[in-house]
């Protein structure tokens, strides 16, 4: 094992079911690998379908009492969870870096973002308001209120091991729903480490259960076919999201899907180029490009493309690559060999078709799944990276001439998660934003994620929203009572 003993000491590695640590029913375990050293850092229990049933039993037992708590009581537990995560922020950030690879500065940002979902929903859960009115013809009264939707299955990816889970757990708990969470197999430790914190905050046994598993397909499928489950909330690839939508159809579950993206980043000729570069570095390089929100296609007006590409190349070339725990490192390894191979393949494909490498573009020798910050210009329309998520530190540049042309090109994707645009002309910014078919727009900003804002995509980037008041609605059912007197 890599020498992180002091950081990994006391990190739990079993299943968290009904407030207790349990081995898998058949004893199965799997290894967690540090992407910087390619060494095993932990062996984690791998849940079976029997364990999934046990977790749902625990969640069902916890449901009544949790749903019956007053919203303020639930809110205070969530608020305490926020405080405790912030108390333990540095330890959690290091754990994220060890299992995911991202630079410690990114992990620190993630922990703060993850904690905020508990603070936000501590406040939002007490605003689960209904309505009342009168039916215009019959005069009957219409009372509308919102009930907890029921047991929720949460499935999360490896790229934000803390935040993608708390973005679901926070609103589910605020709404009164117990959850069973299946974290990504690459990064199960962060969520396991969070469980004692939630317990300390006062989350009762069975309200949150965590099932790492190498048998994701059967385990999640069994839960989606259990009649007690009413919600599935998934963050991950569009490919897996489609499968879960098929499974969810059988019991007509409420579904929230946060799927893939292919974000355009548009720089108009009147943009503040230095601000656009700062925004580009965040939109492209946060999390080493391993983000659904990562800028995947840069469209730069031909009048400013030389200046933009020179400045971006200089910034990208200055990033220090290395073990994410080391001082000054901005670029850690990618999460695994598969992710690295995909980036290599996409860059080779683009270069083979005529793209020019301005910086990077070559995988270093040695251990670790490292890939350097890379800028490619003249990327041809036929390059695969314009249609697929790169999920790595590679910026692909193209130029454009006309506003209407760039809108058409930006919208030419099955994805619709986020788009970024830079212009000093606010009227143009608003006009173009409204014509872009994306759930979120960064207008002169390279970062849109915020617990107070509705995060989510159009088209094949997803269904539903996380964060804001909308995120709470994903875990509530609307009931209307018709009465008269
Ligand atoms: P993934 O779809 O491979 O896996 C996501 C989760 O689903 C993991 O927990 C995985 O174990 C599980 N899973 C895999 N196959 C499954 C199956 N057949 N049945 C049930 N569960 C299964 O995604 P990933 O590689 O972990 O994450 C990267 C993807 O996530 C990218 O496409 C990225 O864009 C997307 N993502 C989206 C958002 C968003 O909010 N829209 C946020 C982060 C990541």
Coordinates of C-alpha atoms and ligand atoms in Angstrom, one line a residue, residues 155-160 164 167 182-186 213 216-218 220-221 234-241 243-244 257-261 290-293 389 391 415 417 455-457 461 466, ligand 1:
X155 CA -26.0 6.7 -7.4
X156 CA -23.0 8.9 -7.8
X157 CA -19.8 9.3 -9.9
X158 CA -16.1 9.4 -9.0
X159 CA -15.3 12.9 -10.2
X160 CA -16.7 14.7 -7.1
X164 CA -22.3 14.7 -6.0
X167 CA -26.1 17.4 -3.4
X182 CA -24.1 3.7 -4.0
X183 CA -20.9 5.7 -4.5
X184 CA -18.5 5.1 -7.5
X185 CA -16.2 2.1 -7.1
X186 CA -13.2 4.3 -7.8
X213 CA -20.2 -2.3 -4.7
X216 CA -23.4 -1.8 -9.5
X217 CA -25.7 -3.1 -12.2
X218 CA -27.4 -5.9 -10.3
X220 CA -28.9 -0.9 -8.2
X221 CA -31.3 -2.8 -10.4
X234 CA -28.4 9.5 -10.5
X235 CA -25.3 11.5 -11.5
X236 CA -23.0 9.9 -14.1
X237 CA -22.7 9.2 -17.7
X238 CA -25.6 9.5 -20.1
X239 CA -25.0 5.8 -21.1
X240 CA -25.6 4.5 -17.6
X241 CA -28.4 7.1 -17.0
X243 CA -30.1 2.1 -18.4
X244 CA -31.4 3.4 -15.1
X257 CA -30.7 12.4 -13.9
X258 CA -27.6 14.5 -13.9
X259 CA -25.8 13.2 -17.0
X260 CA -22.9 14.1 -19.3
X261 CA -22.1 17.4 -21.0
X290 CA -12.9 15.7 -15.2
X291 CA -16.2 17.6 -14.8
X292 CA -19.5 17.3 -16.5
X293 CA -19.4 21.2 -16.7
X389 CA -16.7 14.4 -23.3
X391 CA -12.9 14.4 -19.4
X415 CA -26.0 17.4 -24.7
X417 CA -25.8 20.9 -19.6
X455 CA -28.1 22.7 -11.5
X456 CA -29.0 20.5 -14.4
X457 CA -29.2 19.9 -18.1
X461 CA -27.8 15.9 -20.2
X466 CA -30.2 19.7 -8.0
Ligands
LIG1 P1 -20.7 6.3 -14.7 O1 -22.0 6.5 -15.4 O2 -19.8 5.3 -15.3 O3 -20.9 5.8 -13.2 C1 -21.7 6.6 -12.4 C2 -22.2 5.7 -11.2 O4 -23.0 4.7 -11.8 C3 -21.1 5.0 -10.5 O5 -21.4 4.8 -9.1 C4 -21.1 3.6 -11.2 O6 -20.6 2.6 -10.3 C5 -22.6 3.4 -11.4 N1 -22.9 2.5 -12.4 C6 -22.2 2.1 -13.5 N2 -22.8 1.2 -14.3 C7 -24.0 1.0 -13.6 C8 -25.2 0.2 -13.9 N3 -25.2 -0.6 -15.0 N4 -26.2 0.3 -13.1 C9 -26.2 1.1 -12.0 N5 -25.1 1.8 -11.6 C10 -24.1 1.8 -12.5 O7 -20.0 7.7 -14.6 P2 -18.6 8.1 -14.0 O8 -17.6 7.6 -15.0 O9 -18.5 7.7 -12.6 O10 -18.7 9.7 -14.0 C11 -18.4 10.4 -15.1 C12 -19.7 10.8 -15.8 O11 -20.6 11.5 -14.9 C13 -19.5 11.8 -16.9 O12 -20.3 11.5 -18.0 C14 -20.0 13.1 -16.3 O13 -20.3 14.1 -17.3 C15 -21.1 12.7 -15.5 N6 -21.3 13.7 -14.4 C16 -22.5 14.5 -14.5 C17 -22.7 15.4 -13.6 C18 -23.9 16.3 -13.7 O14 -24.3 16.9 -12.7 N7 -24.6 16.4 -14.8 C19 -21.8 15.6 -12.5 C20 -20.7 14.8 -12.5 C21 -20.5 13.9 -13.4

